[in-house]
Every structure is written in structure tokens, then in C-alpha cells.
């Protein structure tokens, strides 16, 4: 019988510095969602032991993710199969030849066809999962659903690119712009910060960027004028009895700082990033005067101001019923918005440093469901689908992989979610062996890998 | 910390029936009892002595013996008595608040607090009872000056928020503040412990630890999560002794729908024995196995190596059971299982005996060094904002308790009260230590570790949104579209009642509701962030509640004899305004909708957002 009592045992795990733990608790909390500025305050903020190492200077500085929630069809967009027969094409039989010889895309995407030299298409994307939640998780994290919730690519990129405060000048410049923004509604619980916690969650703007005044939730009030806001702020400061009685309490200091930052964003110049009225009407029309188009425009403005990851969260792609009617209304909007975004970024010299990544959680059944009640619908299809990537180090004018003649299986060069995400992380400068911040301080590699049981077709070397 | 070595090695020979267990623990405790009697007598004598001193000094004959807090309350009351006449008249008509609301004949209410600081009582705190004695002993040793006692207003709010996760209504606040019973603090505690919100709120807290959520990555499934939550809430409502609670969670077998406590074995990050052991260690021993040696974790895993899982014909139903063949070679079916308890005692488990029971019997034995201490430390940390071992779920040799005697005392109280958690709540809440003000008397950092003042901390996400809904008389809709079929909760469900951590709510997420993935306290984040500040200060969500809810106008109209400013303070901050505050609020009469603006100010004040 072993006689040792647990409390005297010397064989227990590695010692953890208590101070570090407390600091880590403090940091995990201090509200950073909105700003690297908070991180700049080194005199009052201890160093985060869990913070990721600084990302290297990557070719890409920022990412815009165009998320087509619900799962867009691949055969009517980036991988048309005009020869598969009417059972497969439905009424959309034609294609658009692009400005790159040999590449054709769906007939409802003429604008994108004009600039195929600026983006590449992956036509052999696959994970095989047909459930919205699990497929979204796979596509956005590159990881198989399992014991822990991994952060989405947006949170990882932001963790490495925006929460690094070693470059103070840059941090100061980018101080108030939210580093990770989703336009306009959050994607949901499988898509964001995962185990990294609140600090890495995106700022969801709410509101409608196509409205006369883009009422960004919390930042732009639909009801109060700026002077009313200032009066209220002064009143709150005077009447804040507890805060005034406890001016040095560590919790209330955090509260006061958070309120100051909030007001800076509401009343200062930083909030102007959301003012689309400063853009020329002609450009706004080119993007499309609709929520999606103006979200793309807002994304460009945010990237210009230093935001690291913007998700344009578009929905309505889950077209089990009346698929073709939906495509006739949705595809022109996507085509215009996305094409203008890529062109606009290129015109401003930002495309080389900005990745544009368009994808949904899966594709849709290539064979049309004509029977009742689907009335010409397409269902979930994770076996093979397409994604568009542009900029930030991705070459243009290329096609990666191939699906079979009906778009039902990967014909060659499968690309798994982790392959694309791993490639993207390399382009933004994340060390393939870097660890993610996590509450337990464990080593958890940022980049998904085959050793975790994920299938892989290899990094996208052909287009980087 | 005094170390109790090795639990009795005979625990495996008989798994004692509950009744026997109780009897045995009594006789076993004889020596302990003797020493307690000695301590207890000393304490009682000491307290009595102090009390006599105090009573004679104050020259008042209140016969109550429950607490000095009570007599201090009475003291406040007496002082107010003398102020009442002149104050109320002085204030008449000086509140030109809001659109013509003050009416002729309307009186402002008398503030029972003293001038500028509504947070402290006029009385200094004095030790009363063993908890206070042990805490004050450290104050003396470390030369720490404790904060003064908190005011009645603060105490009232604290009891509601800390014990019920619920804001007092304006009427409840008024009734308590105007109550002249010297025993009113003790009575408030007794009342709170019997309210239904007690079960709601503590079921929420335990559901964090027991990881109650339907989906991802822990897939309990909505029905199972709700059944699990209901079981936990019922146990708390019925005040199930804590050792029975733990034993039921650890040893039950059956369907996840029909024997909901078996979901303990499903709400895990993995179903392999080591993952189960990890969850058991953090839940009931307050230890993180990541800090253990591999060998220790392997040893403990043996007790969970025969937990079996099987599906039934019903969709998503799963049976958790003792699978006597699992983990054994065919040849070894009839061999005993050799295992080491976490205190290194070796045990042999006969074939056919569920190893989980052996573990549970060892765990809940009163000589177990972890069990009662961990529970006592958790309750303490919940109420006082900081564990005696901090964090409460990271107990290890190099993280010693800040006050070992206090922890021992609380644990022994829990054991001698047959694991009645409410007893523990009661003795902590009535202590002067709990009733200290949040304004520290000296440097914050050293005092904090020794509970020299009540720590300020932000309301939990659920408590905060419930409080805002209560004031504005609005509600939130709680539902979940994942998984299908969707889950909808009835309109008006409060956030503290939510039976499932997967319910969608962007407010709760933004304000740091825990993911319930690990059961660690640190999953919950109660720091105010800039995004949260933006939301509270300027979102349509909050703005619309203030504007469209009927709460504010009801608050104003339901108290026709009260000035609007007083009504809003009572409803939102559970106190009356100070003279200065009345003056400041009065100066704002130019605003279009004054009541809404004042409510906005109060809701955004630290006093509203933070426990204090």
C-alpha cells in the first residue's frame, strides 16, 4: 500500500505560477473585443502568457470572407456542368466564358467572368458532411467536430494579427477599429472564438449598410444626436456613485476604460469607418444597392482602416425548394458585389495584401430534385463543392482540382478544409507550429494537421 | 491546511447504506465533536461578551441575539427617526424631475443612508461567530483593517443578487428599508433561502459545473439537457444533502431521459475512463488532472473503466450502466479489479461490484480531505467572490488556502449539518465578514485575499439581463435552432431559469455566459468589455426596452406619493437617492424624456452593473 497522502505528494503535475494564472484571468477578461488600443496600455495591463506569438510578415495582411450560409450550389456558380443533361443543369444550361481562356463559370455571373485572372477557383473542395452545423464548423475551423470547440479562421487570424502589440505604432494607429467584424449578423455558435473565449469574438454590426444611415449596433444610435450622447456621458460620469466612491478598484477601472473606448468609437473618428455615405454614389451602385453589395463595400472600408478579418455573412442559400428562382435573384447580387469588391481592392492596390475567400458550408446536389414538394430544388452536398480565393498571395486565373462530369465526386486533387485554411494561415504569416491561446495554457497548434485525424490533400502550392 | 491522511481502507468491504453512513459518521466524529464543543463554547462566550459590551455601550435594550448586524440596522433606524421630520419637508418640491411629474403634496422619501456614501453603515464591523473570529484573527496577524459594515441598502441588494440572482423590486426594497425589526437581516436571509429563485439561480450555477447543454461538442440532446437541469433544480429545491447529490450523480444507471442524473456521464469531453476521471476530479475534488501525474490519473480512471453506454429504440435515448465486462479480458471476468484511490490507498473491487460505488463511498466519506472542503470552498467563493482556495477548482499543493482554519471550519459545519448546503449559506450570509462594505479600508490587494472587504464584480450575464427585463417589464425570447427540431422556451422565461446552455442569445454570449465545455469557473467571464459597454450605452436592444417597456411608467405610477426620482432609484438601485443625487437628477428637467434618461444613467452606473 502506498502511504503517501495526496497533499504531500511531490509527483503531481508541473507547478503553475500563481501570478501568471491571475494575470491570465485578468487578461482573458479585460474587454478587448473592440480594440488593440486596450492592449497598448502596457502600464496597466499585464502581459498575456497565453497570447500567440507574433505572426511573421505574411503576404496577406487581412482577410475578407464571403460566407454563403446555407450552402450555395457549386454547379450553378463556379463549377458548371452544361453537358450533364437537363436532370442536372435544370434551366441554367449555359455558362459564361471568362477572361481566362478555358475557364467557364455559371451563366448568371457575367461580372465575375470579366476578372477571372484575379482569382482562382477550387473545384474539388470536400469534407463529406451534409449537416449545416458540422459542415460549417469543418469549413470554418478546418477541424473535425470533436471534444473541444476550435476557433474559426477569423478568430485565429485576428489572434495572431491584431492582438499583437509589439508594433506599438501600428497598434496605436489601428487602435479603435474592431479587428474582427461580421456584417451584419453573427454566424452562430460554431463559427467564432471557440475555446479562445470572448476576447476573440467578432464584432457584429447589426443594422443595414444599405440604409440611409448604417445603424451599427451600439456605435451609431438611431435615436440620439451627438450632443445628446455627450450630455448623457457627462451625466453618467457625475452620477456614477459607486465608481466615484471606488476610483481605484481594479474591476471598476476596467469598466471606466471600456466605457471610454465605447464612447471614443461612438463619438470619435473611428466610427466613421461605418459611414458609407462618404463613398461615391457611382461606386456604391457598382457594388449593388442592396445589403450584400454594401456589406462588401463596408468590408473594404474596414480593411483599409486596419481590420484584420471581415466576414460578410450572407444567407438564404439553403435552396431545397424553388432553387432556380432563388438563383436568378441571388446570383446577380453576389456576382456584382463580389466582382466589384475584387476589382475595387485591385484598383486601390489592396488586393495583393488582402485575401478574399468565398465559400459556404457545402455545395448542393448536382441532380435537381424535381418531385414535389421541392419543385426544382437542390439538397445538401458536402462530397464535392467549390470555393473562390483571391489576393493576399493567392494567384489568379487558376483552377485547382476537378469534379467529375456531373459534379458529384472529386475527380482529382481533393482539397479539404484544413488544406485551404492552412494555406491561408501561411499567407498571413502564422507559424505552422504556433499555438493558440487557451484557458488551460496547453499547446494547441493553430494550424490543422493530419496528425489530428483530418484528411488532407496538401497545401495549395499550385496557387501560392 | 491540516492534512487528513488516508480514508479508511475498509470502504470497499461494505458500501454503507445511507442511514448507516450517517450513524457511523456521528460516532466516528466523537473526538472531532469534543474539540468542536470546546471551540464552540469559547466562541459563544466570546460573542456573548462582545454583545454585552456593545449593548451596554450603545445603551439600548434590543433583545435580539441573532446578530450585531441586526442591531446595527436598528441603530440606523433610530438615527433616521430623528432625521425624518426635517428631511422630508426639506425635500418637498425640490425635484423638478421629468415632465411635470412632481405633484403638490408629493413627498420625497427619507434616505436611510448618510450623506454622500450610500454603501457603508455608520457602524464598524466586529467579529461575531466563528467565521468572523477566524477571519479577524488574520486581520490582526497581518495588520489588515477591515471595511466597515455595509448599509442596509447594500445588504438587501446583495442578498437578492448573490442568493437569488434576482433584483429586488421597488416594493421589496422599500419594505426592507422601512422595516424596523432589529433582526431584519437574519429574516431576509431566511426568506431568501426559501424563495423559488434560490433553486433557479443555484441550478444555473451547478449547471455550469455539471455542463448542462444540449449541443456541441457535448451532445446531451435537448430533452436530456432539460431533464438533467430539472433533476438538478429539484435537488436544490428540496435541499438534497450534498453527499447524496454527489452520490446520485456518480453512481446512477439508467436512461438519459428517465434517470437524468446519469447525464453526468454524458456531459463530458470524452467517454473514455480518463475523461470521466478528469470531470469527476474537477467537479467533486476541485482538482485539475492536467496537473496530476499520468499514473495518478490512470489509477483514478480504473473506477470509471466499466461505465457502459448503449442506445435504445428511442431517438437519442442512451442508457448509462455498469458494464461488468468492459475493460476486462474474457479470462478475467471473475477476477477482482485492483485500483488505487486518489489518496493512494489500494482497493480490490469484487467482480459484480460497480467500481463507481466504491469511489463514491470513498469520496463522500466525512474523512475524505477533499469532498466537504471543496463544496464549502465553492459556496464561499460564490458568495464572497473569491475562494479560500482560489480558484475554487484548482486545488493543489502549491495553491494553499488563504485561511486554512476557516476552510476546515466551514467543511466541518457542512459535515455536522449532514451536508445541508443551506446551513452553510446561512452561517456565511449572517457573518459580519460577508456583510462588510465594498469600500476597502486600506490596500485592496492584500485585504482581498483575506476577505477584508466585499469584492466588486460585474453581474453575471443572466442576472443582468433579467434585472433589465424586470425594471423595464420586457422579456427576451429564448430559443435554439440547433439541433432540429428547434427548442422554444415560453415567453417570459428568465435567463437564470434556462435549462440548457445551448440556448441562443447574443446578449448572454456577449456578456460572458460560460460555454459549459469544461465545467471550470473561469469559463464564465464577468469583466466589462468595450463591446458590452457599447451595448448597454447605445444599443437599440436596451434603448427599446427602456422606451417600449411598461416598466418605468408603472414604477412611477404605482407609487403616487413618491417623487419619481425616488421611485426610479428604488426600482433600479434598490435604495433612495442621496441629497446630492436628488439635486443632480433635478437639474436635468430640461430633457425630453427625463425618466428614461435617468433610468438609462442608473442602468449604466457601476452600482447597477456590479455586485457591491
Coordinates of N, CA and C in Angstrom, one line a residue, chain A residues 122-296:
Chain A
X122 N -11.4 26.7 -56.6 CA -11.1 25.4 -56.2 C -12.4 24.6 -56.4
X123 N -12.2 23.5 -57.3 CA -13.4 22.8 -57.7 C -13.5 21.4 -57.1
X124 N -12.6 21.2 -56.2 CA -12.5 19.8 -55.6 C -12.5 19.9 -54.1
X125 N -13.2 20.9 -53.6 CA -13.3 21.1 -52.2 C -14.2 20.0 -51.6
X126 N -13.9 19.4 -50.5 CA -14.7 18.3 -50.0 C -14.5 18.1 -48.5
X127 N -15.6 17.7 -47.8 CA -15.4 17.2 -46.4 C -16.5 16.1 -46.2
X128 N -17.4 16.0 -47.1 CA -18.4 14.9 -47.0 C -19.5 15.0 -45.9
X129 N -19.6 16.2 -45.3 CA -20.5 16.3 -44.2 C -21.8 17.1 -44.8
X130 N -23.0 16.6 -44.5 CA -24.2 17.2 -45.0 C -25.0 17.9 -44.0
X131 N -24.5 18.1 -42.8 CA -25.3 18.8 -41.7 C -24.8 20.3 -41.7
X132 N -25.7 21.2 -41.6 CA -25.3 22.6 -41.6 C -24.3 22.9 -40.5
X133 N -24.6 22.5 -39.3 CA -23.7 22.9 -38.2 C -22.3 22.3 -38.3
X134 N -22.3 21.0 -38.5 CA -21.0 20.3 -38.5 C -20.2 20.7 -39.8
X135 N -20.9 20.9 -40.9 CA -20.2 21.3 -42.1 C -19.7 22.8 -42.0
X136 N -20.5 23.6 -41.3 CA -20.0 25.0 -41.1 C -18.7 25.0 -40.2
X137 N -18.8 24.1 -39.2 CA -17.7 24.0 -38.3 C -16.4 23.6 -39.0
X138 N -16.6 22.5 -39.8 CA -15.5 22.0 -40.6 C -14.9 23.0 -41.6
X139 N -15.8 23.7 -42.3 CA -15.3 24.6 -43.3 C -14.6 25.8 -42.6
X140 N -15.1 26.3 -41.5 CA -14.6 27.5 -40.9 C -13.4 27.2 -39.9
X141 N -13.3 26.0 -39.4 CA -12.2 25.8 -38.5 C -11.1 24.9 -39.1
X142 N -11.5 24.1 -40.1 CA -10.6 23.1 -40.7 C -10.5 21.9 -39.9
X143 N -11.3 21.8 -38.8 CA -11.2 20.7 -37.9 C -12.4 19.9 -37.9
X144 N -12.3 18.6 -37.6 CA -13.4 17.7 -37.4 C -14.1 18.1 -36.1
X145 N -15.4 18.0 -36.1 CA -16.1 18.3 -34.8 C -15.6 17.2 -33.8
X146 N -15.3 17.7 -32.6 CA -14.8 16.7 -31.6 C -15.0 17.2 -30.2
X147 N -14.0 16.9 -29.4 CA -14.2 17.2 -27.9 C -14.2 18.7 -27.6
X148 N -13.3 19.4 -28.3 CA -13.2 20.9 -28.0 C -13.7 21.7 -29.2
X149 N -14.1 22.9 -28.9 CA -14.6 23.8 -30.0 C -13.4 24.6 -30.4
X150 N -13.0 24.4 -31.6 CA -11.9 25.2 -32.1 C -12.4 26.5 -32.6
X151 N -11.5 27.5 -32.6 CA -11.9 28.8 -33.2 C -12.0 28.8 -34.7
X152 N -12.9 29.6 -35.2 CA -13.0 29.8 -36.7 C -11.7 30.5 -37.2
X153 N -11.5 30.4 -38.5 CA -10.3 31.1 -39.1 C -10.3 32.6 -38.7
X154 N -11.4 33.2 -38.7 CA -11.4 34.7 -38.4 C -10.8 35.0 -37.0
X155 N -11.2 34.1 -36.0 CA -10.7 34.4 -34.7 C -9.2 34.1 -34.6
X156 N -8.7 33.0 -35.4 CA -7.3 32.7 -35.4 C -6.5 33.8 -36.0
X157 N -6.9 34.2 -37.2 CA -6.2 35.2 -37.9 C -6.1 36.5 -37.0
X158 N -7.2 36.8 -36.4 CA -7.3 38.0 -35.6 C -6.3 37.9 -34.4
X159 N -6.3 36.7 -33.8 CA -5.5 36.5 -32.6 C -4.0 36.7 -33.0
X160 N -3.6 36.3 -34.1 CA -2.2 36.5 -34.5 C -1.9 37.9 -35.1
X161 N -2.8 38.4 -35.8 CA -2.5 39.7 -36.5 C -2.9 40.9 -35.7
X162 N -4.0 40.8 -34.9 CA -4.5 42.1 -34.3 C -4.2 42.2 -32.9
X163 N -4.0 41.1 -32.2 CA -3.8 41.1 -30.8 C -2.3 41.1 -30.4
X164 N -1.5 41.4 -31.4 CA -0.1 41.5 -31.2 C 0.3 43.0 -31.0
X165 N 0.9 43.2 -29.8 CA 1.1 44.7 -29.5 C 2.5 45.0 -29.6
X166 N 3.4 44.2 -30.2 CA 4.8 44.5 -30.2 C 5.0 45.7 -31.1
X167 N 4.2 45.9 -32.1 CA 4.3 47.0 -33.0 C 3.4 48.1 -32.5
X168 N 4.0 49.0 -31.7 CA 3.2 49.9 -31.0 C 2.6 51.0 -31.9
X169 N 3.4 51.4 -32.8 CA 2.9 52.5 -33.7 C 1.7 52.0 -34.5
X170 N 1.8 50.8 -35.0 CA 0.7 50.2 -35.7 C -0.5 50.0 -34.8
X171 N -0.2 49.6 -33.6 CA -1.3 49.3 -32.7 C -2.1 50.6 -32.4
X172 N -1.3 51.7 -32.2 CA -1.9 53.0 -31.9 C -2.8 53.4 -33.1
X173 N -2.3 53.2 -34.3 CA -3.0 53.7 -35.5 C -4.3 52.9 -35.6
X174 N -4.2 51.6 -35.3 CA -5.4 50.8 -35.6 C -6.3 50.7 -34.3
X175 N -5.9 51.6 -33.4 CA -6.4 51.5 -32.0 C -7.9 51.1 -31.9
X176 N -8.7 51.9 -32.6 CA -10.2 51.7 -32.3 C -11.0 50.9 -33.2
X177 N -10.4 50.5 -34.3 CA -11.2 49.8 -35.3 C -11.3 48.3 -34.8
X178 N -12.5 47.8 -34.7 CA -12.6 46.4 -34.3 C -11.8 45.5 -35.2
X179 N -11.0 44.6 -34.7 CA -10.1 43.8 -35.5 C -10.8 42.7 -36.3
X180 N -12.0 42.3 -35.8 CA -12.7 41.1 -36.4 C -14.2 41.5 -36.4
X181 N -14.7 41.7 -37.6 CA -16.0 42.2 -37.8 C -16.9 41.3 -38.6
X182 N -18.1 41.1 -38.2 CA -19.0 40.4 -39.1 C -20.2 41.3 -39.5
X183 N -20.4 41.3 -40.8 CA -21.5 42.1 -41.4 C -22.6 41.2 -41.8
X184 N -23.7 41.3 -41.3 CA -24.2 42.2 -40.2 C -24.5 41.3 -39.0
X185 N -24.9 40.1 -39.2 CA -25.4 39.2 -38.1 C -24.3 38.1 -37.8
X186 N -24.1 37.8 -36.5 CA -23.1 36.7 -36.2 C -23.5 35.4 -36.9
X187 N -22.5 34.6 -37.2 CA -22.7 33.4 -37.9 C -23.3 32.3 -37.0
X188 N -23.2 32.5 -35.7 CA -23.7 31.4 -34.8 C -22.6 30.8 -34.0
X189 N -23.0 29.8 -33.2 CA -22.1 29.4 -32.2 C -21.0 28.5 -32.6
X190 N -21.0 28.0 -33.8 CA -19.9 27.2 -34.2 C -18.8 27.9 -35.0
X191 N -19.0 29.2 -35.1 CA -18.2 29.8 -36.1 C -17.1 30.8 -35.6
X192 N -17.0 30.9 -34.3 CA -16.3 32.1 -33.9 C -15.1 31.7 -33.0
X193 N -15.1 32.2 -31.8 CA -13.9 32.2 -31.0 C -13.6 30.8 -30.4
X194 N -14.6 29.9 -30.3 CA -14.3 28.6 -29.7 C -13.7 28.7 -28.3
X195 N -12.8 27.9 -28.0 CA -12.2 27.9 -26.7 C -11.3 29.1 -26.4
X196 N -11.0 29.9 -27.4 CA -10.2 31.1 -27.1 C -11.0 32.1 -26.3
X197 N -12.3 32.1 -26.3 CA -13.0 33.0 -25.5 C -13.4 34.3 -26.1
X198 N -14.3 34.9 -25.4 CA -14.9 36.2 -25.8 C -14.1 37.2 -26.5
X199 N -12.9 37.4 -25.9 CA -12.0 38.4 -26.4 C -11.8 38.3 -27.9
X200 N -11.9 37.1 -28.5 CA -11.6 36.9 -29.9 C -12.9 36.8 -30.7
X201 N -14.0 37.1 -30.1 CA -15.2 37.0 -30.9 C -15.3 38.2 -31.8
X202 N -16.0 38.1 -32.9 CA -16.2 39.2 -33.9 C -17.2 40.2 -33.4
X203 N -17.0 41.4 -33.8 CA -18.0 42.5 -33.6 C -19.0 42.4 -34.7
X204 N -20.3 42.1 -34.3 CA -21.4 42.0 -35.3 C -22.0 43.4 -35.4
X205 N -22.1 43.9 -36.6 CA -22.5 45.3 -36.7 C -24.0 45.5 -36.6
X206 N -24.8 44.4 -36.9 CA -26.3 44.6 -37.0 C -26.6 45.7 -38.0
X207 N -27.8 46.2 -38.0 CA -28.1 47.3 -39.0 C -28.1 46.9 -40.4
X208 N -28.3 47.8 -41.3 CA -28.4 47.6 -42.7 C -27.4 48.6 -43.4
X209 N -26.3 48.1 -44.0 CA -25.4 49.1 -44.6 C -26.0 49.8 -45.8
X210 N -27.1 49.3 -46.3 CA -27.8 49.9 -47.5 C -28.8 50.9 -47.1
X211 N -29.0 51.1 -45.8 CA -30.0 52.1 -45.3 C -29.3 53.5 -45.3
X212 N -30.1 54.5 -45.2 CA -29.7 55.9 -45.3 C -28.6 56.1 -44.2
X213 N -28.8 55.5 -43.1 CA -27.8 55.6 -42.0 C -27.5 54.2 -41.5
X214 N -26.3 53.7 -41.7 CA -26.0 52.4 -41.3 C -25.9 52.4 -39.8
X215 N -27.0 51.9 -39.1 CA -27.1 52.0 -37.6 C -26.3 50.8 -37.0
X216 N -25.0 50.9 -36.9 CA -24.2 49.9 -36.3 C -24.5 49.7 -34.9
X217 N -24.9 48.5 -34.5 CA -25.4 48.3 -33.1 C -24.4 48.8 -32.1
X218 N -24.9 49.7 -31.3 CA -24.0 50.2 -30.2 C -23.2 51.4 -30.6
X219 N -22.8 51.5 -31.9 CA -21.9 52.6 -32.3 C -22.7 53.8 -32.9
X220 N -23.6 53.5 -33.7 CA -24.4 54.6 -34.3 C -25.9 54.5 -33.8
X221 N -26.2 55.5 -33.0 CA -27.6 55.5 -32.4 C -28.6 56.0 -33.4
X222 N -29.7 55.3 -33.5 CA -30.7 55.7 -34.4 C -31.6 56.8 -33.8
X223 N -31.4 57.0 -32.5 CA -32.3 57.9 -31.7 C -31.7 59.2 -31.1
X224 N -30.4 59.1 -30.9 CA -29.8 60.3 -30.2 C -28.8 61.0 -31.0
X225 N -28.8 62.3 -30.9 CA -27.8 63.2 -31.6 C -26.5 63.1 -30.8
X226 N -25.5 63.6 -31.5 CA -24.2 63.5 -30.9 C -24.1 64.4 -29.6
X227 N -24.8 65.5 -29.6 CA -24.7 66.3 -28.4 C -25.5 65.7 -27.3
X228 N -26.6 65.0 -27.6 CA -27.3 64.3 -26.5 C -26.4 63.2 -26.0
X229 N -25.7 62.5 -26.8 CA -24.8 61.5 -26.4 C -23.7 62.1 -25.4
X230 N -23.2 63.2 -25.7 CA -22.2 63.9 -24.9 C -22.8 64.3 -23.5
X231 N -24.0 64.8 -23.6 CA -24.7 65.2 -22.3 C -24.9 64.0 -21.4
X232 N -25.3 62.9 -22.0 CA -25.6 61.7 -21.3 C -24.3 61.1 -20.7
X233 N -23.2 61.2 -21.4 CA -22.0 60.7 -21.0 C -21.5 61.5 -19.7
X234 N -21.7 62.8 -19.8 CA -21.3 63.7 -18.7 C -22.1 63.4 -17.4
X235 N -23.4 63.2 -17.7 CA -24.3 62.9 -16.6 C -24.0 61.6 -15.9
X236 N -23.7 60.6 -16.7 CA -23.4 59.3 -16.1 C -22.1 59.4 -15.3
X237 N -21.1 60.1 -15.8 CA -19.9 60.3 -15.0 C -20.2 60.9 -13.7
X238 N -21.0 61.9 -13.7 CA -21.3 62.6 -12.4 C -22.1 61.7 -11.4
X239 N -23.1 61.0 -12.0 CA -24.0 60.2 -11.1 C -23.5 58.8 -10.8
X240 N -22.3 58.5 -11.2 CA -21.9 57.1 -11.1 C -21.3 56.9 -9.6
X241 N -22.2 56.8 -8.7 CA -21.9 56.9 -7.3 C -20.8 55.8 -6.9
X242 N -21.0 54.6 -7.3 CA -20.1 53.5 -6.8 C -18.7 53.7 -7.5
X243 N -18.7 54.0 -8.8 CA -17.5 54.3 -9.5 C -16.7 55.4 -8.9
X244 N -17.4 56.5 -8.5 CA -16.8 57.6 -7.9 C -16.3 57.4 -6.5
X245 N -17.0 56.4 -5.8 CA -16.5 56.1 -4.4 C -15.3 55.1 -4.4
X246 N -15.2 54.4 -5.5 CA -14.1 53.4 -5.6 C -13.2 53.7 -6.8
X247 N -12.6 54.8 -6.9 CA -11.9 55.1 -8.2 C -10.7 54.2 -8.5
X248 N -10.2 53.5 -7.6 CA -9.1 52.6 -7.9 C -9.4 51.1 -7.9
X249 N -10.6 50.8 -7.7 CA -11.0 49.4 -7.8 C -10.6 48.8 -9.1
X250 N -10.0 47.6 -9.1 CA -9.5 47.1 -10.4 C -10.6 46.8 -11.4
X251 N -11.7 46.3 -10.9 CA -12.8 45.9 -11.7 C -13.4 47.2 -12.3
X252 N -13.6 48.2 -11.5 CA -14.3 49.4 -12.0 C -13.3 50.3 -12.9
X253 N -12.1 50.1 -12.7 CA -11.1 50.7 -13.6 C -11.3 50.1 -15.0
X254 N -11.5 48.8 -15.1 CA -11.8 48.2 -16.4 C -13.1 48.7 -17.0
X255 N -14.1 48.9 -16.1 CA -15.4 49.4 -16.5 C -15.2 50.8 -17.1
X256 N -14.5 51.6 -16.4 CA -14.4 53.0 -16.9 C -13.6 53.0 -18.2
X257 N -12.6 52.2 -18.3 CA -11.8 52.2 -19.6 C -12.7 51.7 -20.7
X258 N -13.5 50.6 -20.5 CA -14.4 50.1 -21.5 C -15.4 51.1 -22.0
X259 N -15.9 51.9 -21.0 CA -16.9 52.9 -21.4 C -16.2 54.0 -22.2
X260 N -15.0 54.4 -21.8 CA -14.3 55.4 -22.6 C -14.0 55.0 -24.0
X261 N -13.6 53.7 -24.2 CA -13.4 53.2 -25.5 C -14.7 53.2 -26.3
X262 N -15.7 52.8 -25.6 CA -17.0 52.7 -26.3 C -17.4 54.1 -26.8
X263 N -17.2 55.1 -26.0 CA -17.5 56.5 -26.4 C -16.6 57.0 -27.5
X264 N -15.4 56.6 -27.4 CA -14.5 57.0 -28.5 C -15.0 56.5 -29.8
X265 N -15.5 55.3 -29.8 CA -15.9 54.7 -31.0 C -17.3 55.3 -31.5
X266 N -18.1 55.7 -30.5 CA -19.4 56.3 -30.8 C -19.2 57.7 -31.3
X267 N -18.3 58.5 -30.7 CA -18.2 59.9 -30.9 C -17.0 60.3 -31.7
X268 N -16.0 59.5 -31.7 CA -14.8 59.9 -32.4 C -14.7 59.5 -33.9
X269 N -13.6 59.7 -34.5 CA -13.4 59.4 -35.9 C -13.6 58.0 -36.3
X270 N -13.2 57.1 -35.3 CA -13.2 55.7 -35.6 C -14.5 55.2 -36.2
X271 N -15.6 55.7 -35.6 CA -16.9 55.2 -36.0 C -17.2 55.6 -37.4
X272 N -16.5 56.5 -38.0 CA -16.7 57.0 -39.4 C -16.4 55.9 -40.4
X273 N -15.7 54.8 -40.0 CA -15.4 53.7 -40.9 C -16.7 53.1 -41.4
X274 N -17.8 53.3 -40.6 CA -19.0 52.7 -40.9 C -19.9 53.6 -41.7
X275 N -19.4 54.8 -42.0 CA -20.2 55.8 -42.7 C -20.0 55.6 -44.2
X276 N -20.9 54.9 -44.9 CA -20.8 54.6 -46.3 C -21.1 55.8 -47.2
X277 N -21.7 56.8 -46.6 CA -22.1 58.0 -47.3 C -20.9 58.8 -47.8
X278 N -19.7 58.5 -47.3 CA -18.5 59.2 -47.8 C -18.0 58.6 -49.1
X279 N -18.6 57.5 -49.5 CA -18.2 56.8 -50.8 C -19.0 57.4 -51.9
X280 N -18.4 57.4 -53.1 CA -19.1 58.0 -54.3 C -20.3 57.1 -54.7
X281 N -21.3 57.8 -55.1 CA -22.6 57.1 -55.4 C -22.3 56.1 -56.5
X282 N -21.5 56.4 -57.5 CA -21.3 55.5 -58.6 C -20.7 54.2 -58.1
X283 N -19.7 54.3 -57.2 CA -19.1 53.1 -56.7 C -20.2 52.3 -55.8
X284 N -21.0 53.0 -55.1 CA -22.0 52.3 -54.3 C -22.9 51.5 -55.2
X285 N -23.3 52.1 -56.3 CA -24.2 51.5 -57.3 C -23.5 50.2 -57.9
X286 N -22.2 50.4 -58.2 CA -21.4 49.3 -58.8 C -21.4 48.1 -57.9
X287 N -21.3 48.3 -56.5 CA -21.3 47.2 -55.6 C -22.7 46.6 -55.5
X288 N -23.7 47.4 -55.9 CA -25.1 46.9 -55.8 C -25.8 47.6 -54.6
X289 N -26.9 48.3 -54.8 CA -27.5 49.0 -53.7 C -28.4 47.9 -53.0
X290 N -27.8 47.0 -52.3 CA -28.5 46.0 -51.5 C -27.6 45.7 -50.3
X291 N -28.2 44.9 -49.4 CA -27.4 44.7 -48.2 C -26.1 44.0 -48.4
X292 N -26.1 43.0 -49.4 CA -24.9 42.3 -49.6 C -23.8 43.2 -50.3
X293 N -24.2 43.9 -51.3 CA -23.3 44.7 -52.0 C -22.7 45.8 -51.1
X294 N -23.5 46.4 -50.3 CA -23.0 47.5 -49.4 C -22.2 46.9 -48.3
X295 N -22.5 45.6 -47.9 CA -21.6 44.9 -46.9 C -20.2 44.7 -47.5
X296 N -20.2 44.4 -48.8 CA -18.8 44.2 -49.4 C -18.1 45.5 -49.4

